[in-house]
Amino acid sequence: MSFGPPPSIYTQSSVTAAAARDKRRRTWLLVLLALVLVAALGTGGLLLWSGDDDGRATRQAAAQSRLDVRETVETQPASTVGKRAFRFSVDDMSPGEHYEMPGMWATDKIFAKGINKTVVGLAVGTDASPGDEKWKIPLDGPICGYTRHVTVEHRTAVLYRSGTEEDALCDHVAFFDLDDGRRVWSHDFPVHGVGATPEKPRTGSLQDTPSVTLTHDTVAVTWGGGTIAYGMDRGTKRWSTKVAGTCHDDGAAGGGALLVRQECWSGDKDLPVDNWDFRSYKVRAVDPDTGRSLWTYSAAKGIRDLDIPSTDPPLLAVSAGDTGITELLSLGDRGENRATIRLQNGTYTGECSYEDYLVLDDCPTIAVGAGQVFLRSKEMTDKADKTISNWVIGFDLATGNSTKKFDAGPNSLLYPVRMSGGRLLALRESDDRITPTGLVSLDPETGEETPYFYFNLPAEAENFTLTDFNDVLVQNGRLFFGAKSVTGPAKDQPQWVYLALGIESGAEKNP
């Protein structure tokens, strides 16, 4: 079997993976304590929407070059009856088997997924299992970073470790083609100690977590001590920056622009170890052609985390407490604060990726477009009839005021997925096991909801809608779900497991 013993290019022990994560977290706490002590001492293709779409968004998509990050606009299908378009599963997982599956991408013909130390590409329209790959890209070590972005000509990037050991350094980047699985180029890059530690680490557990993202003709890698940009065609180094002092580059967000997050450290001998006042964040906009900083935004002290759901327009998601994202900050063209959108103690919810992979712009239920940001509300239960429901709401990026509200209705939940031109694509999940789940389009101008297609998930895949554990992607008329990781059964019997599932309209496609 391709996933089980003897070891294959996919395989990684669940015990090994968990031990590595625990060790990194313990090391982080030790380094954090050391830093406080030091401080105290004074130290693509384009698909046109069939209705009256936002013309500006359509023209922007049509004007994209092959080296841009794709911004596709989906077509409303002729039939709202959904059918299975793709399945990827394994039927013989054993107890103790564990696979990290970072990164998921799709084109009109290929579904691709990262699996431990390889990237696999499978043909859409198939019922696939390990061994059915159209192509495989073997890497020297496990994938340790990825970007959700894909270029117009269907290329993307991952980071990977320099060896198979659990503590191997994450110090390589590969840029590859999703259509044919060709590795366009790969490079190694520098590493940096955790936090403000200047020494070069010898193991991955002591390393600052690197990140990779894409913007126009640029593959940008942050490695702690700075940022390196490579040209897409040949992988030529275009520019690099280094930071000094107590700040370090701590992730980048791409797409329509390039924003780099910096984490900065300061200290006071009276601060306890768990006081977040000694840590702060900055975000700088970077010219992808030259590496020159265009503007810098300094976030308030005490913020525990900062993600970047959108770079163009710039939108920051900040966590000021223990309850996840607390505010969204809309910035202007020069980094000035345009508006603050408060999530009202959890009334509105936005998720960003909080895995071992540093992907600042992977915020699966925060959608930005048409001058607005769209969020879902928390789930509400009607005390009278025990039905569950929520809504999706838009906020104006210029004022922070709420705009259109889309109610899910009883026994249904709405989740933003992504913008498609001037409309919002959302997942309508049924909670009564009778009404089908659906992919719908929400119009921010009219408040109209248009069905895309409806479908039922098999029992084995019902948890695929949970974005904490799965990737959700809409591309080329299909809705894909994919596991971020998978673990074998607890009982001593092999198990059949879904790894990914694709849904499309049942309408006949034109030849």
Coordinates of C-alpha atoms in Angstrom, one line a residue:
M1 CA 0.0 0.0 0.0
S2 CA 1.2 3.5 -0.8
F3 CA 0.6 5.1 2.5
G4 CA 1.6 2.4 4.9
P5 CA 4.7 0.5 5.8
P6 CA 7.2 0.0 4.3
P7 CA 7.9 3.7 4.5
S8 CA 7.0 5.7 1.4
I9 CA 7.6 9.3 0.4
Y10 CA 4.2 10.1 2.1
T11 CA 4.7 8.5 5.4
Q12 CA 5.4 10.1 8.8
S13 CA 4.7 8.6 12.2
S14 CA 1.9 10.4 14.1
V15 CA 4.0 10.0 17.3
T16 CA 7.0 11.6 15.6
A17 CA 4.9 14.5 14.2
A18 CA 3.2 15.1 17.6
A19 CA 6.6 15.0 19.4
A20 CA 8.1 17.5 17.0
R21 CA 5.2 19.9 17.6
D22 CA 5.4 19.5 21.3
K23 CA 9.2 20.0 21.3
R24 CA 8.8 23.2 19.2
R25 CA 6.3 24.6 21.6
R26 CA 8.4 23.7 24.7
T27 CA 11.5 25.3 23.0
W28 CA 9.4 28.4 22.2
L29 CA 8.5 28.8 25.9
L30 CA 12.1 28.4 27.0
V31 CA 13.3 31.0 24.4
L32 CA 10.5 33.3 25.4
L33 CA 11.7 33.2 29.1
A34 CA 15.3 33.8 28.0
L35 CA 14.3 36.8 26.0
V36 CA 12.5 38.4 28.9
L37 CA 15.5 37.8 31.1
V38 CA 17.8 39.3 28.6
A39 CA 15.5 42.3 28.2
A40 CA 15.3 42.7 32.0
L41 CA 19.1 42.9 32.1
G42 CA 19.0 45.9 29.7
T43 CA 19.6 44.1 26.5
G44 CA -6.2 30.8 -14.4
G45 CA -8.2 31.3 -16.4
L46 CA -11.2 33.6 -16.2
L47 CA -14.8 32.5 -15.8
L48 CA -17.4 35.2 -16.4
W49 CA -20.5 35.4 -14.2
S50 CA -23.6 34.9 -16.2
G51 CA -25.5 37.8 -14.6
D52 CA -25.0 41.5 -14.3
D53 CA -21.6 41.2 -12.5
D54 CA -19.4 43.8 -11.1
G55 CA -17.8 45.1 -14.3
R56 CA -14.8 46.5 -12.5
A57 CA -13.8 43.2 -11.0
T58 CA -14.3 41.4 -14.3
R59 CA -12.1 43.9 -16.1
Q60 CA -9.4 43.5 -13.5
A61 CA -9.4 39.7 -13.8
A62 CA -9.3 39.9 -17.6
A63 CA -6.3 42.2 -17.4
Q64 CA -4.2 39.8 -15.4
S65 CA -0.9 38.7 -16.7
R66 CA 0.4 35.2 -16.5
L67 CA 2.7 36.2 -13.6
D68 CA -0.1 37.6 -11.5
V69 CA -1.9 35.7 -8.7
R70 CA -5.1 34.5 -10.2
E71 CA -8.4 36.1 -9.3
T72 CA -11.1 34.0 -11.0
V73 CA -14.8 34.8 -11.4
E74 CA -17.0 31.7 -11.3
T75 CA -19.8 30.9 -13.7
Q76 CA -23.3 30.2 -12.3
P77 CA -24.1 26.6 -13.5
A78 CA -27.2 25.7 -15.5
S79 CA -28.2 23.1 -12.9
T80 CA -28.4 23.5 -9.2
V81 CA -28.1 19.8 -8.6
G82 CA -24.7 18.9 -7.4
K83 CA -22.8 15.7 -8.0
R84 CA -19.4 14.2 -7.0
A85 CA -16.7 15.5 -9.2
F86 CA -13.7 13.9 -7.5
R87 CA -12.7 11.7 -4.5
F88 CA -9.4 10.9 -3.0
S89 CA -9.3 8.3 -0.3
V90 CA -7.2 5.6 1.3
D91 CA -8.7 2.3 2.3
D92 CA -6.0 0.7 4.5
M93 CA -4.9 3.1 7.2
S94 CA -3.5 1.4 10.2
P95 CA -3.4 2.5 13.9
G96 CA -0.5 5.0 14.4
E97 CA -0.4 6.2 10.8
H98 CA -0.5 9.9 10.5
Y99 CA -0.1 12.2 7.5
E100 CA 0.3 16.0 7.5
M101 CA -1.5 17.4 4.4
P102 CA -0.5 21.0 4.1
G103 CA -1.7 23.0 1.1
M104 CA -4.5 22.4 -1.4
W105 CA -4.8 23.7 -5.0
A106 CA -6.9 23.1 -8.0
T107 CA -7.1 23.9 -11.7
D108 CA -9.6 23.0 -14.4
K109 CA -8.1 19.5 -14.6
I110 CA -5.9 18.9 -11.6
F111 CA -6.4 18.6 -7.8
A112 CA -3.2 18.9 -5.9
K113 CA -2.4 18.3 -2.2
G114 CA 0.7 18.3 -0.1
I115 CA 1.2 15.1 1.8
N116 CA 4.2 15.0 4.2
K117 CA 7.2 15.1 2.0
T118 CA 5.6 15.2 -1.4
V119 CA 3.1 17.1 -3.5
V120 CA 0.6 14.9 -5.5
G121 CA -1.5 15.9 -8.5
L122 CA -4.6 13.9 -9.4
A123 CA -7.0 14.2 -12.3
V124 CA -10.3 15.9 -11.5
G125 CA -13.2 13.6 -12.4
T126 CA -11.7 10.5 -10.9
D127 CA -12.2 8.3 -7.9
A128 CA -8.5 8.3 -6.8
S129 CA -6.4 6.5 -4.2
P130 CA -2.7 6.4 -3.6
G131 CA -1.0 5.2 -6.8
D132 CA -3.4 7.0 -9.1
E133 CA -1.5 10.3 -9.2
K134 CA -1.0 12.1 -12.5
W135 CA 2.2 13.4 -11.1
K136 CA 4.2 13.5 -7.8
I137 CA 6.9 15.9 -6.7
P138 CA 9.2 14.2 -4.1
L139 CA 10.9 16.6 -1.7
D140 CA 14.0 16.0 0.5
G141 CA 12.0 16.5 3.6
P142 CA 8.5 17.2 4.9
I143 CA 6.6 20.3 3.7
C144 CA 7.0 23.0 6.3
G145 CA 5.3 25.9 4.6
Y146 CA 2.9 26.7 1.8
T147 CA 0.8 29.4 0.1
R148 CA -2.8 29.2 -0.9
H149 CA -2.0 31.5 -3.9
V150 CA -1.8 30.3 -7.5
T151 CA -0.6 32.2 -10.5
V152 CA -2.6 32.7 -13.6
E153 CA -0.5 30.0 -15.3
H154 CA -1.2 27.6 -12.5
R155 CA 2.0 27.7 -10.5
T156 CA 2.5 27.8 -6.7
A157 CA 5.2 27.2 -4.0
V158 CA 5.9 25.2 -0.9
L159 CA 8.7 25.2 1.7
Y160 CA 10.3 21.9 2.8
R161 CA 12.9 20.6 5.2
S162 CA 16.5 19.7 4.3
G163 CA 16.1 16.2 5.6
T164 CA 13.7 13.6 6.8
E165 CA 14.6 14.0 10.5
E166 CA 11.9 15.6 12.7
D167 CA 14.3 18.4 13.7
A168 CA 15.6 19.1 10.2
L169 CA 15.8 22.8 9.2
C170 CA 13.0 24.3 7.1
D171 CA 15.3 26.0 4.6
H172 CA 14.2 25.1 1.0
V173 CA 11.6 26.6 -1.3
A174 CA 10.2 24.9 -4.5
F175 CA 8.1 26.6 -7.2
F176 CA 6.2 24.2 -9.3
D177 CA 3.5 23.8 -12.0
L178 CA 0.2 22.4 -11.0
D179 CA -0.7 21.2 -14.5
D180 CA 2.2 18.8 -15.1
G181 CA 3.9 18.6 -11.8
R182 CA 7.1 20.1 -13.1
R183 CA 9.4 21.7 -10.5
V184 CA 10.2 25.0 -12.1
W185 CA 13.0 25.8 -9.6
S186 CA 14.0 25.3 -6.0
H187 CA 16.4 27.1 -3.7
D188 CA 17.7 27.0 -0.1
F189 CA 17.5 30.0 2.1
P190 CA 18.9 31.2 5.4
V191 CA 17.5 30.4 8.8
H192 CA 17.2 32.4 12.0
G193 CA 16.8 31.5 15.7
V194 CA 13.4 31.7 17.4
G195 CA 12.3 35.3 18.3
A196 CA 15.0 37.8 18.6
T197 CA 17.7 35.1 19.0
P198 CA 20.5 36.1 16.6
E199 CA 22.4 32.8 16.5
K200 CA 21.9 30.4 13.6
P201 CA 19.9 27.4 14.9
R202 CA 21.1 23.9 14.4
T203 CA 17.7 22.2 14.5
G204 CA 14.2 23.0 13.2
S205 CA 12.8 23.2 16.8
L206 CA 15.1 26.2 17.5
Q207 CA 14.3 27.9 14.2
D208 CA 12.0 30.9 13.4
T209 CA 9.1 29.6 11.4
P210 CA 9.5 30.7 7.7
S211 CA 6.7 31.6 5.3
V212 CA 6.2 31.8 1.6
T213 CA 3.7 33.8 -0.5
L214 CA 3.1 35.0 -4.0
T215 CA 2.5 38.4 -5.6
H216 CA 3.1 39.6 -9.1
D217 CA 6.2 37.9 -10.6
T218 CA 7.5 37.4 -7.0
V219 CA 7.9 34.4 -4.7
A220 CA 8.6 36.0 -1.3
V221 CA 10.1 34.0 1.6
T222 CA 10.5 35.3 5.2
W223 CA 13.0 33.5 7.3
G224 CA 13.1 35.5 10.5
G225 CA 16.3 37.5 9.8
G226 CA 14.8 39.0 6.6
T227 CA 12.9 38.4 3.4
I228 CA 14.1 37.0 0.1
A229 CA 12.2 37.5 -3.2
Y230 CA 12.7 35.3 -6.3
G231 CA 11.5 35.9 -9.8
M232 CA 8.9 33.3 -10.9
D233 CA 10.3 32.2 -14.2
R234 CA 13.9 31.3 -13.3
G235 CA 14.0 31.6 -9.6
T236 CA 16.6 34.4 -9.8
K237 CA 17.0 36.3 -6.5
R238 CA 15.5 39.7 -7.1
W239 CA 16.1 41.3 -3.8
S240 CA 16.6 40.5 -0.1
T241 CA 16.2 42.5 3.1
K242 CA 17.7 42.0 6.5
V243 CA 16.4 43.3 9.8
A244 CA 18.5 44.3 12.8
G245 CA 17.9 44.8 16.5
T246 CA 14.9 43.4 18.3
C247 CA 12.6 43.1 15.3
H248 CA 12.4 40.2 12.8
D249 CA 10.4 39.3 9.8
D250 CA 7.6 36.9 10.8
G251 CA 5.5 36.0 7.8
A252 CA 4.3 37.6 4.5
A253 CA 1.0 37.9 2.8
G254 CA 0.6 38.1 -0.9
G255 CA -2.0 38.3 -3.7
G256 CA -2.6 41.7 -5.1
A257 CA 0.2 43.3 -3.0
L258 CA 3.0 42.2 -0.6
L259 CA 2.8 42.8 3.1
V260 CA 5.4 41.6 5.6
R261 CA 4.7 41.2 9.3
Q262 CA 7.4 42.0 11.8
E263 CA 7.5 40.9 15.4
C264 CA 9.4 43.2 17.8
W265 CA 10.6 42.6 21.3
S266 CA 11.1 45.0 24.2
G267 CA 11.5 44.3 27.9
D268 CA 11.0 45.5 31.4
K269 CA 12.3 43.8 34.5
D270 CA 9.0 44.2 36.2
L271 CA 7.0 42.3 33.5
P272 CA 6.0 38.7 34.2
V273 CA 6.9 36.1 31.6
D274 CA 3.3 35.9 30.3
N275 CA 2.9 39.6 29.9
W276 CA 2.4 40.5 26.2
D277 CA 3.4 44.1 26.6
F278 CA 7.0 43.2 25.7
R279 CA 6.0 42.0 22.2
S280 CA 4.6 44.1 19.4
Y281 CA 3.9 43.8 15.7
K282 CA 4.5 46.0 12.7
V283 CA 3.3 45.5 9.1
R284 CA 5.2 47.0 6.2
A285 CA 4.0 47.2 2.6
V286 CA 6.9 46.2 0.2
D287 CA 7.4 47.0 -3.4
P288 CA 7.7 43.4 -5.0
D289 CA 10.0 44.7 -7.7
T290 CA 12.6 46.3 -5.5
G291 CA 12.0 45.3 -1.9
R292 CA 11.6 48.9 -0.8
S293 CA 9.2 49.6 2.1
L294 CA 6.3 51.7 0.9
W295 CA 4.8 52.3 4.4
T296 CA 4.9 50.7 7.9
Y297 CA 2.0 50.3 10.3
S298 CA 2.7 49.8 14.0
A299 CA 0.0 47.8 15.8
A300 CA -0.8 48.6 19.5
K301 CA 1.1 46.9 22.2
G302 CA -0.5 43.9 23.9
I303 CA -1.8 42.3 20.7
R304 CA -1.3 38.6 20.9
D305 CA -1.5 37.8 17.2
L306 CA -1.9 39.5 13.9
D307 CA -2.9 38.0 10.5
I308 CA -3.5 39.6 7.1
P309 CA -6.7 38.4 5.4
S310 CA -6.2 40.8 2.5
T311 CA -3.3 42.8 1.1
D312 CA -5.2 44.8 -1.6
P313 CA -7.1 46.4 0.1
P314 CA -5.0 45.9 3.3
L315 CA -6.9 44.4 6.1
L316 CA -5.4 43.1 9.4
A317 CA -7.0 40.7 11.8
V318 CA -5.7 41.2 15.4
S319 CA -6.2 39.2 18.6
A320 CA -6.1 41.3 21.7
G321 CA -7.1 38.5 24.1
D322 CA -7.6 34.7 24.5
T323 CA -10.8 34.5 22.3
G324 CA -9.3 34.6 18.8
I325 CA -9.7 37.6 16.5
T326 CA -11.1 40.6 18.3
E327 CA -10.8 43.4 15.7
L328 CA -10.3 43.9 12.0
L329 CA -8.2 46.9 11.0
S330 CA -8.9 48.4 7.6
L331 CA -5.8 50.4 6.3
G332 CA -5.4 53.0 3.6
D333 CA -3.0 53.2 0.7
R334 CA -0.3 54.7 3.0
G335 CA -0.9 52.4 6.0
E336 CA -3.2 54.7 7.9
N337 CA -6.1 53.3 9.9
R338 CA -9.3 53.8 7.9
A339 CA -11.7 51.9 10.2
T340 CA -11.8 49.5 13.1
I341 CA -14.3 46.6 12.9
R342 CA -14.9 45.0 16.3
L343 CA -16.2 41.5 16.5
Q344 CA -18.3 42.3 19.6
N345 CA -17.0 39.7 22.0
G346 CA -17.5 36.9 19.6
T347 CA -20.8 37.9 18.0
Y348 CA -19.0 37.9 14.7
T349 CA -16.4 35.2 13.9
G350 CA -13.4 35.1 11.7
E351 CA -10.8 32.3 11.5
C352 CA -7.3 32.4 10.4
S353 CA -4.8 29.5 10.2
Y354 CA -3.2 28.7 13.5
E355 CA -1.3 25.6 12.6
D356 CA 2.4 24.9 12.7
Y357 CA 2.6 26.5 9.3
L358 CA 3.0 30.2 9.0
V359 CA 0.3 31.3 6.5
L360 CA -0.7 34.9 7.4
D361 CA -3.2 35.3 4.6
D362 CA -5.0 31.9 5.1
C363 CA -8.3 33.2 6.7
P364 CA -10.9 30.8 5.4
T365 CA -14.1 32.5 6.6
I366 CA -13.0 36.1 6.1
A367 CA -13.8 37.3 2.6
V368 CA -12.7 40.8 1.3
G369 CA -14.1 42.4 -1.9
A370 CA -16.4 45.1 -3.3
G371 CA -15.1 47.5 -0.7
Q372 CA -16.3 45.3 2.2
V373 CA -15.2 42.5 4.5
F374 CA -17.7 39.6 5.1
L375 CA -17.9 37.6 8.3
R376 CA -20.2 35.1 9.8
S377 CA -22.0 35.4 13.1
K378 CA -21.7 32.8 15.8
E379 CA -24.2 30.0 15.9
M380 CA -27.5 30.9 17.5
T381 CA -30.0 28.4 19.0
D382 CA -33.7 29.2 19.1
K383 CA -34.9 28.3 22.6
A384 CA -38.5 27.6 21.4
D385 CA -37.9 25.2 18.6
K386 CA -34.2 24.3 19.2
T387 CA -33.3 25.2 15.7
I388 CA -29.8 26.5 15.0
S389 CA -28.9 29.4 12.6
N390 CA -26.5 32.3 11.9
W391 CA -26.0 35.0 9.4
V392 CA -23.3 36.5 7.2
I393 CA -22.8 40.3 7.4
G394 CA -20.7 42.8 5.5
F395 CA -18.7 45.8 6.9
D396 CA -17.7 48.8 4.9
L397 CA -13.9 49.1 4.8
A398 CA -14.0 52.9 4.6
T399 CA -16.3 53.4 7.6
G400 CA -16.5 50.2 9.5
N401 CA -20.3 50.3 9.4
S402 CA -22.3 47.2 8.7
T403 CA -23.9 46.8 5.3
K404 CA -25.9 43.8 4.0
K405 CA -27.0 41.0 6.2
F406 CA -27.7 37.5 4.9
D407 CA -29.7 35.3 7.2
A408 CA -29.1 31.5 7.0
G409 CA -32.6 30.6 8.2
P410 CA -33.6 27.9 10.6
N411 CA -31.5 24.7 10.7
S412 CA -28.9 26.2 8.4
L413 CA -25.5 27.9 8.7
L414 CA -23.7 30.2 6.3
Y415 CA -19.9 30.4 5.9
P416 CA -18.1 32.8 3.7
V417 CA -15.7 31.0 1.3
R418 CA -14.3 33.6 -1.1
M419 CA -15.2 36.6 -3.4
S420 CA -16.1 35.9 -7.0
G421 CA -16.0 39.2 -8.8
G422 CA -18.4 41.5 -6.9
R423 CA -20.2 38.6 -5.3
L424 CA -19.6 36.5 -2.2
L425 CA -19.5 32.7 -2.5
A426 CA -20.7 31.0 0.7
L427 CA -21.3 27.5 2.0
R428 CA -24.9 26.9 3.1
E429 CA -24.6 24.0 5.5
S430 CA -27.8 22.1 6.5
D431 CA -28.1 21.1 10.2
D432 CA -31.2 19.0 10.0
R433 CA -29.7 16.1 7.8
I434 CA -32.7 16.6 5.5
T435 CA -32.1 19.8 3.6
P436 CA -29.1 19.5 1.3
T437 CA -25.9 21.6 1.8
G438 CA -25.2 24.1 -0.9
L439 CA -22.8 26.6 -2.5
V440 CA -24.5 29.9 -3.0
S441 CA -23.7 33.4 -4.3
L442 CA -24.6 36.4 -2.1
D443 CA -24.9 39.8 -3.8
P444 CA -23.7 42.7 -1.5
E445 CA -25.6 45.3 -3.6
T446 CA -29.1 43.7 -3.7
G447 CA -28.9 41.2 -0.8
E448 CA -30.0 38.5 -3.2
E449 CA -28.9 34.9 -2.7
T450 CA -28.5 32.8 -5.8
P451 CA -28.1 29.0 -5.6
Y452 CA -24.9 27.6 -7.2
F453 CA -25.6 24.0 -6.5
Y454 CA -26.9 21.7 -3.7
F455 CA -25.5 18.4 -2.5
N456 CA -25.3 15.9 0.3
L457 CA -22.1 14.9 1.9
P458 CA -21.5 11.2 2.6
A459 CA -21.4 10.3 6.3
E460 CA -17.6 9.7 6.1
A461 CA -17.1 13.3 4.9
E462 CA -19.6 15.2 7.0
N463 CA -16.8 16.9 9.0
F464 CA -15.2 18.3 5.9
T465 CA -17.1 21.6 6.4
L466 CA -15.1 22.3 9.6
T467 CA -12.5 24.8 8.5
D468 CA -10.3 24.2 11.6
F469 CA -9.4 20.8 10.2
N470 CA -10.1 21.0 6.5
D471 CA -9.3 23.2 3.5
V472 CA -12.3 24.5 1.5
L473 CA -11.7 25.7 -2.1
V474 CA -13.9 26.9 -5.0
Q475 CA -12.2 26.8 -8.4
N476 CA -13.4 26.3 -12.0
G477 CA -17.0 25.5 -11.0
R478 CA -16.1 23.0 -8.4
L479 CA -16.2 23.0 -4.6
F480 CA -13.3 21.0 -3.0
F481 CA -12.9 19.8 0.6
G482 CA -9.6 18.4 1.8
A483 CA -8.2 17.2 5.1
K484 CA -5.3 19.2 6.7
S485 CA -4.1 16.0 8.3
V486 CA -5.3 12.5 8.8
T487 CA -4.7 9.8 11.4
G488 CA -5.3 6.1 11.4
P489 CA -8.0 4.4 13.6
A490 CA -7.6 3.8 17.3
K491 CA -8.8 0.2 17.0
D492 CA -6.6 -2.5 15.5
Q493 CA -8.2 -2.6 12.1
P494 CA -7.3 -0.9 8.8
Q495 CA -9.7 2.0 8.0
W496 CA -11.1 3.6 4.8
V497 CA -10.7 7.4 5.0
Y498 CA -11.6 10.3 2.8
L499 CA -8.7 12.6 2.1
A500 CA -10.5 15.0 -0.3
L501 CA -13.8 15.4 -2.0
G502 CA -14.9 17.6 -5.0
I503 CA -18.5 18.6 -5.9
E504 CA -19.7 20.2 -9.1
S505 CA -23.0 20.9 -10.9
G506 CA -24.7 18.0 -12.6
A507 CA -25.3 20.0 -15.7
E508 CA -23.8 18.8 -18.9
K509 CA -20.6 20.7 -19.7
N510 CA -20.1 22.1 -23.2
P511 CA -17.4 20.2 -25.2

